[in-house]
mmCIF file of C-alpha atoms in Angstrom:
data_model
loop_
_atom_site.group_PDB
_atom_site.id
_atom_site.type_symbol
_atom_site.label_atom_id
_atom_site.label_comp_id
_atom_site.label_asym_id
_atom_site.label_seq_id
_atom_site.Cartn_x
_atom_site.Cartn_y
_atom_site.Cartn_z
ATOM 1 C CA UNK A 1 121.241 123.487 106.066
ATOM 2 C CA UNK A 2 123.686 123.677 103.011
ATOM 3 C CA UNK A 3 123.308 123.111 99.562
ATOM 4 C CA UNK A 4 124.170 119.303 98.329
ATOM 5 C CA UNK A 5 126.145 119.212 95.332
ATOM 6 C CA UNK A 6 125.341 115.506 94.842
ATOM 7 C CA UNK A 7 127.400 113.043 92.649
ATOM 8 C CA UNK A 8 124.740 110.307 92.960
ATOM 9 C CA UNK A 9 120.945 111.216 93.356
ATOM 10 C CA UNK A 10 119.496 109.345 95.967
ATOM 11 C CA UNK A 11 117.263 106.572 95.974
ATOM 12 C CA UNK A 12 114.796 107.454 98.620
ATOM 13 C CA UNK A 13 110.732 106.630 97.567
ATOM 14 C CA UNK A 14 108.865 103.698 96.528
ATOM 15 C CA UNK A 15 105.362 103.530 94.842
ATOM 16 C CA UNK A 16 102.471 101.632 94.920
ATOM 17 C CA UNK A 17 98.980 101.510 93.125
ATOM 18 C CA UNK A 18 95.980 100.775 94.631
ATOM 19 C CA UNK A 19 92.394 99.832 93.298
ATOM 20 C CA UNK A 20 88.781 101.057 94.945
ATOM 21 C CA UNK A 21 88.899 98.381 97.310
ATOM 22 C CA UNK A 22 92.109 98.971 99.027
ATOM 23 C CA UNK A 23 91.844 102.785 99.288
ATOM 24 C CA UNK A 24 90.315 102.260 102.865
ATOM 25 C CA UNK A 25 92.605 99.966 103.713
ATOM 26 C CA UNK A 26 95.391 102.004 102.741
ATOM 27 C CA UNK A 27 93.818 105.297 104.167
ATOM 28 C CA UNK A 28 93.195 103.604 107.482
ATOM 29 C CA UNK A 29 97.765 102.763 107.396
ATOM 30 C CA UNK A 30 98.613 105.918 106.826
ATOM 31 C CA UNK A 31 95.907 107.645 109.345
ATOM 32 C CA UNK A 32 96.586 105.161 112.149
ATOM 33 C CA UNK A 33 92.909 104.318 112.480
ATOM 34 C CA UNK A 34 92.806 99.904 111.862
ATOM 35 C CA UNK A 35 91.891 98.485 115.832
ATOM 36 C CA UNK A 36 94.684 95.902 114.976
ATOM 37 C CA UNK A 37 97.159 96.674 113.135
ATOM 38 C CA UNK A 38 99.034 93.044 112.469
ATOM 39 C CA UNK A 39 102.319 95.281 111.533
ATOM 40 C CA UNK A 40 104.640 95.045 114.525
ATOM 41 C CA UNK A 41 106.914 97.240 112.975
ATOM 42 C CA UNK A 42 104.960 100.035 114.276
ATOM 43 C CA UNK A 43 105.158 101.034 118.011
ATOM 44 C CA UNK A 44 101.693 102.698 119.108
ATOM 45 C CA UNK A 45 103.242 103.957 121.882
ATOM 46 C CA UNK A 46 105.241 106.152 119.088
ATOM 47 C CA UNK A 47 101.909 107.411 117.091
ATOM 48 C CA UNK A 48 102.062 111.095 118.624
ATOM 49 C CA UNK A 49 105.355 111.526 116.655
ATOM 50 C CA UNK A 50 103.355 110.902 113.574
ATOM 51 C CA UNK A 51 102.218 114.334 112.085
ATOM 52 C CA UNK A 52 99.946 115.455 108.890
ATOM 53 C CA UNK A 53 100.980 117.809 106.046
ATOM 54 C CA UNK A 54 97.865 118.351 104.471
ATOM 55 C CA UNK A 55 94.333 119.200 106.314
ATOM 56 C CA UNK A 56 91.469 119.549 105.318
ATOM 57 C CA UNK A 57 87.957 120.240 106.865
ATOM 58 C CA UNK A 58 86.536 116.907 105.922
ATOM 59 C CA UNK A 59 88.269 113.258 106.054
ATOM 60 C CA UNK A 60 90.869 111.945 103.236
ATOM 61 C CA UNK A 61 88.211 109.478 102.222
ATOM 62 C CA UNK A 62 85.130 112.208 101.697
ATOM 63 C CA UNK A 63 88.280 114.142 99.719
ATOM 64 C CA UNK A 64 89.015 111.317 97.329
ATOM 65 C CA UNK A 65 85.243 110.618 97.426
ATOM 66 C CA UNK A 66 84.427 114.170 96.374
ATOM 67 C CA UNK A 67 87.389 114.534 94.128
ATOM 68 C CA UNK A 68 86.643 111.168 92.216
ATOM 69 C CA UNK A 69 83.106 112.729 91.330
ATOM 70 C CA UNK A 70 84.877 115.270 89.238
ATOM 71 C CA UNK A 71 87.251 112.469 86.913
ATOM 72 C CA UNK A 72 86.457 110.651 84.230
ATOM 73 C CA UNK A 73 87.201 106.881 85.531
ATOM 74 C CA UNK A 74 86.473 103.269 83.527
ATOM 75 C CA UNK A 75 84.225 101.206 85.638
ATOM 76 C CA UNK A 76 86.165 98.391 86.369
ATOM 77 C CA UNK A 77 87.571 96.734 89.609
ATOM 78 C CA UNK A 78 90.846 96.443 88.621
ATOM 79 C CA UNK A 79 91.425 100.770 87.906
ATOM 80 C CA UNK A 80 94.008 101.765 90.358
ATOM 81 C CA UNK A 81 92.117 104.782 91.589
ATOM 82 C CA UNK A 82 94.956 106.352 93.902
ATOM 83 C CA UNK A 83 98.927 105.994 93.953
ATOM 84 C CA UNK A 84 101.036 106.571 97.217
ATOM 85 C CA UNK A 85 104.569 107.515 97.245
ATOM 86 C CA UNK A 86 106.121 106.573 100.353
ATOM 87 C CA UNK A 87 109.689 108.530 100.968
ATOM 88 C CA UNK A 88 112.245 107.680 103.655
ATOM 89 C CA UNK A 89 114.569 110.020 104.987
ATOM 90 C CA UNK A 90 118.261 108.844 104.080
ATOM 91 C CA UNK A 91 120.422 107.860 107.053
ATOM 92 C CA UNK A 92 122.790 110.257 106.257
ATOM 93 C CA UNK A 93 120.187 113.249 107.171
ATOM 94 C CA UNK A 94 120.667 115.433 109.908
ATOM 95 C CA UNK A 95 117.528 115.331 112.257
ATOM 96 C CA UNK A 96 117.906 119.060 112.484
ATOM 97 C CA UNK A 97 116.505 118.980 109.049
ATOM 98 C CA UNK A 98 114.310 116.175 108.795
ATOM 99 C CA UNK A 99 110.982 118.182 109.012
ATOM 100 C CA UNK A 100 112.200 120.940 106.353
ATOM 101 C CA UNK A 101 113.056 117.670 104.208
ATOM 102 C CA UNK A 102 109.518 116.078 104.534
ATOM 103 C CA UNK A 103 107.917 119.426 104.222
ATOM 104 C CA UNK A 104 110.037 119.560 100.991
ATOM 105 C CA UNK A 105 109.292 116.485 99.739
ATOM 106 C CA UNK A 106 105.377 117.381 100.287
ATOM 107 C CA UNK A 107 105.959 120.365 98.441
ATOM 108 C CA UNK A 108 107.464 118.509 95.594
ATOM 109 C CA UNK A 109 104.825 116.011 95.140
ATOM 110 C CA UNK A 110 101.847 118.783 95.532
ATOM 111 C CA UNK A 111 103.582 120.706 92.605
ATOM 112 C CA UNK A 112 103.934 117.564 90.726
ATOM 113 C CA UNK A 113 100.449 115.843 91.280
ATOM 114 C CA UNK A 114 98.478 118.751 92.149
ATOM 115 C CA UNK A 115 96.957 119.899 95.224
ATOM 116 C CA UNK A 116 93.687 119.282 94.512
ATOM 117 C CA UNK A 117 94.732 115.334 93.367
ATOM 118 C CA UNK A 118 96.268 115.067 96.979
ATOM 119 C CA UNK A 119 94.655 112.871 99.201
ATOM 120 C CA UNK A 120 96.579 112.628 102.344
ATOM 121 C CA UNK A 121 100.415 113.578 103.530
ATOM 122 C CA UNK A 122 101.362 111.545 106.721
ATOM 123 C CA UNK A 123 104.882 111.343 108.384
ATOM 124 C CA UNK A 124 105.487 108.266 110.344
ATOM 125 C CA UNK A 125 108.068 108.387 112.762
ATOM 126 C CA UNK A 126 106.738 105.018 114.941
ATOM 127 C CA UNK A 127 107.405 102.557 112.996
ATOM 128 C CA UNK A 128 111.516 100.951 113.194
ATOM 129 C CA UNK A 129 113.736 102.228 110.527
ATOM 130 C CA UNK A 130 113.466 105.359 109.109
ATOM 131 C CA UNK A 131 111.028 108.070 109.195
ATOM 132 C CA UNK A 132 108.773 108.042 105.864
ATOM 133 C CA UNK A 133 106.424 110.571 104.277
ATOM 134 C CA UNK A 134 103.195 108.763 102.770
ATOM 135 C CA UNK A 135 101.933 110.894 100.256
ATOM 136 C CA UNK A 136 98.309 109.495 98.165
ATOM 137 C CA UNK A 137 97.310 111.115 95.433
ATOM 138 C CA UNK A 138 94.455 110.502 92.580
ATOM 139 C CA UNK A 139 96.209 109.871 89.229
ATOM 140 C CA UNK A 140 94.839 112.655 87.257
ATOM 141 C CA UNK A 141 95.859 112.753 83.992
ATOM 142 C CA UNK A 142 93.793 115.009 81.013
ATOM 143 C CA UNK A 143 90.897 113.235 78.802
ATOM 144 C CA UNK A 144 91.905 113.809 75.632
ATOM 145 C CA UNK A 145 88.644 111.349 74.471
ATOM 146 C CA UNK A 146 85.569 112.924 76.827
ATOM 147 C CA UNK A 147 87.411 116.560 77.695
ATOM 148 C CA UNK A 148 88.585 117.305 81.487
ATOM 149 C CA UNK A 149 90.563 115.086 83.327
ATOM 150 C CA UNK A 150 90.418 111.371 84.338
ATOM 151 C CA UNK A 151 92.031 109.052 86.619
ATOM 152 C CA UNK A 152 94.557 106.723 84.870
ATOM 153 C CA UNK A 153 98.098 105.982 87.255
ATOM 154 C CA UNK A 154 99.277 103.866 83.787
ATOM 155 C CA UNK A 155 99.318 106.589 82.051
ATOM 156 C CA UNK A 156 100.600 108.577 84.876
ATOM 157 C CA UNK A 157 102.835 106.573 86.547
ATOM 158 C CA UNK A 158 104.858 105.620 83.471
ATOM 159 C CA UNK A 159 108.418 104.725 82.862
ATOM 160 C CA UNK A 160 109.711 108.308 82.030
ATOM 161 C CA UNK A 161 107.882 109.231 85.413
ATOM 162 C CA UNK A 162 109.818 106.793 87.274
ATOM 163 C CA UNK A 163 113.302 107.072 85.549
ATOM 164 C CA UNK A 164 113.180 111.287 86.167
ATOM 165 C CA UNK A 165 111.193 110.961 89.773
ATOM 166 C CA UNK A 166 114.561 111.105 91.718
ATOM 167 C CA UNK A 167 116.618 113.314 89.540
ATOM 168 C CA UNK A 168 114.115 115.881 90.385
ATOM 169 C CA UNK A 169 113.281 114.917 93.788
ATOM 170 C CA UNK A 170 117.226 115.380 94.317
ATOM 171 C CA UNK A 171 117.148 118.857 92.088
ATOM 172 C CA UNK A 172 114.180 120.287 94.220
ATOM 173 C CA UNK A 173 115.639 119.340 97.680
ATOM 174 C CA UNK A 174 119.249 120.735 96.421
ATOM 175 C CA UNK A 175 117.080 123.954 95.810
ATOM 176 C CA UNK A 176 115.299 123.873 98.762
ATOM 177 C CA UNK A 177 118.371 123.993 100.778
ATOM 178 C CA UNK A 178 118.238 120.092 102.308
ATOM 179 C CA UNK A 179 121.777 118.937 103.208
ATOM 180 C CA UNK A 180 121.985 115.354 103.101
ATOM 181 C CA UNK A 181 125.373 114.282 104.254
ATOM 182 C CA UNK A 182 127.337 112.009 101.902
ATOM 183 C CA UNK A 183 127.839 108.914 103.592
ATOM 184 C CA UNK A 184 131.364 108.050 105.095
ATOM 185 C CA UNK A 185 132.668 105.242 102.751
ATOM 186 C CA UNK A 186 136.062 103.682 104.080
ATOM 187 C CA UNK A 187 139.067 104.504 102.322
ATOM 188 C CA UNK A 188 140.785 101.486 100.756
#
């Protein structure tokens, strides 16, 4: 491991909102746990390579159940009660270092979203391509109108979220130590 003194942050996570009704759905992706899965991108044969970085003593869905009971939330169907980053390691990675990057990236995303917002923290390495961290999370924001906190990934998720997400991402891993290799680029 090295420090990366990068000239271009890298573009590595993607996120998605979901509503009530696809939080099983989504839980059930992550945790490997739909009887058939139509994605044949991943390779079940491959699922003991997958690995958790957050437990718990009860199951993600009791957590977000549990944790939603503390939020504020508008009761409407179309709330998008959890968010899930999904991060791929770059190509350019060593694989020495791809578990300190995910465990990174985790770290990140806790200290950004909050522990206690965290729903579940999954590394798949069976599906073709790259390995990818799925990280869900309750978008918990502070209710300025009822007191404590609510659930609202607009207000969250906004564009000065996603325009400094991988400037930071890229600052924390650079101070975590992660060397990601720049990648060869012919010479001309």
């Amino acid at each position: 491991m090295g420090i990366t003194k990068s000239r271009e942050v890298m573009k590595v996570a993607s996120i998605k909102k979901f509503t009530e009704k696809a939080v099983v759905n989504q839980l059930r992706h992550v945790e490997r746990t739909i009887k058939n899965n139509s994605n044949s991108d991943i390779d079940p044969q491959k699922n003991y390579l997958n690995y958790r970085l957050l437990t718990r003593n009860v199951s993600s869905y009791d957590y977000f159940k549990e944790r939603k009971k503390d939020l504020y939330c508008y009761k409407r169907e179309d709330v998008k009660v959890l968010c899930g980053w999904v991060v791929t390691a770059p190509k350019e990675l060593d694989s020495k270092v791809e578990d300190d990057f995910f465990r990174s990236v985790h770290e990140f995303l806790i200290g950004r979203y909050g522990e206690e917002n965290a729903v579940d923290s999954v590394v798949h390495k069976d599906e073709s391509g790259q390995p990818h961290l799925h990280f869900l999370f309750i978008p918990v924001v502070p209710d300025k109108k009822h007191g404590g906190e609510k659930i609202c990934a607009n207000e969250l998720i906004n564009r000065k979220e996603l325009r400094n997400f991988h400037p930071d991402l890229q600052q924390y891993l650079d101070l975590s130590l992660i060397h990601i290799s720049e990648p060869t680029r012919p010479r001309l």
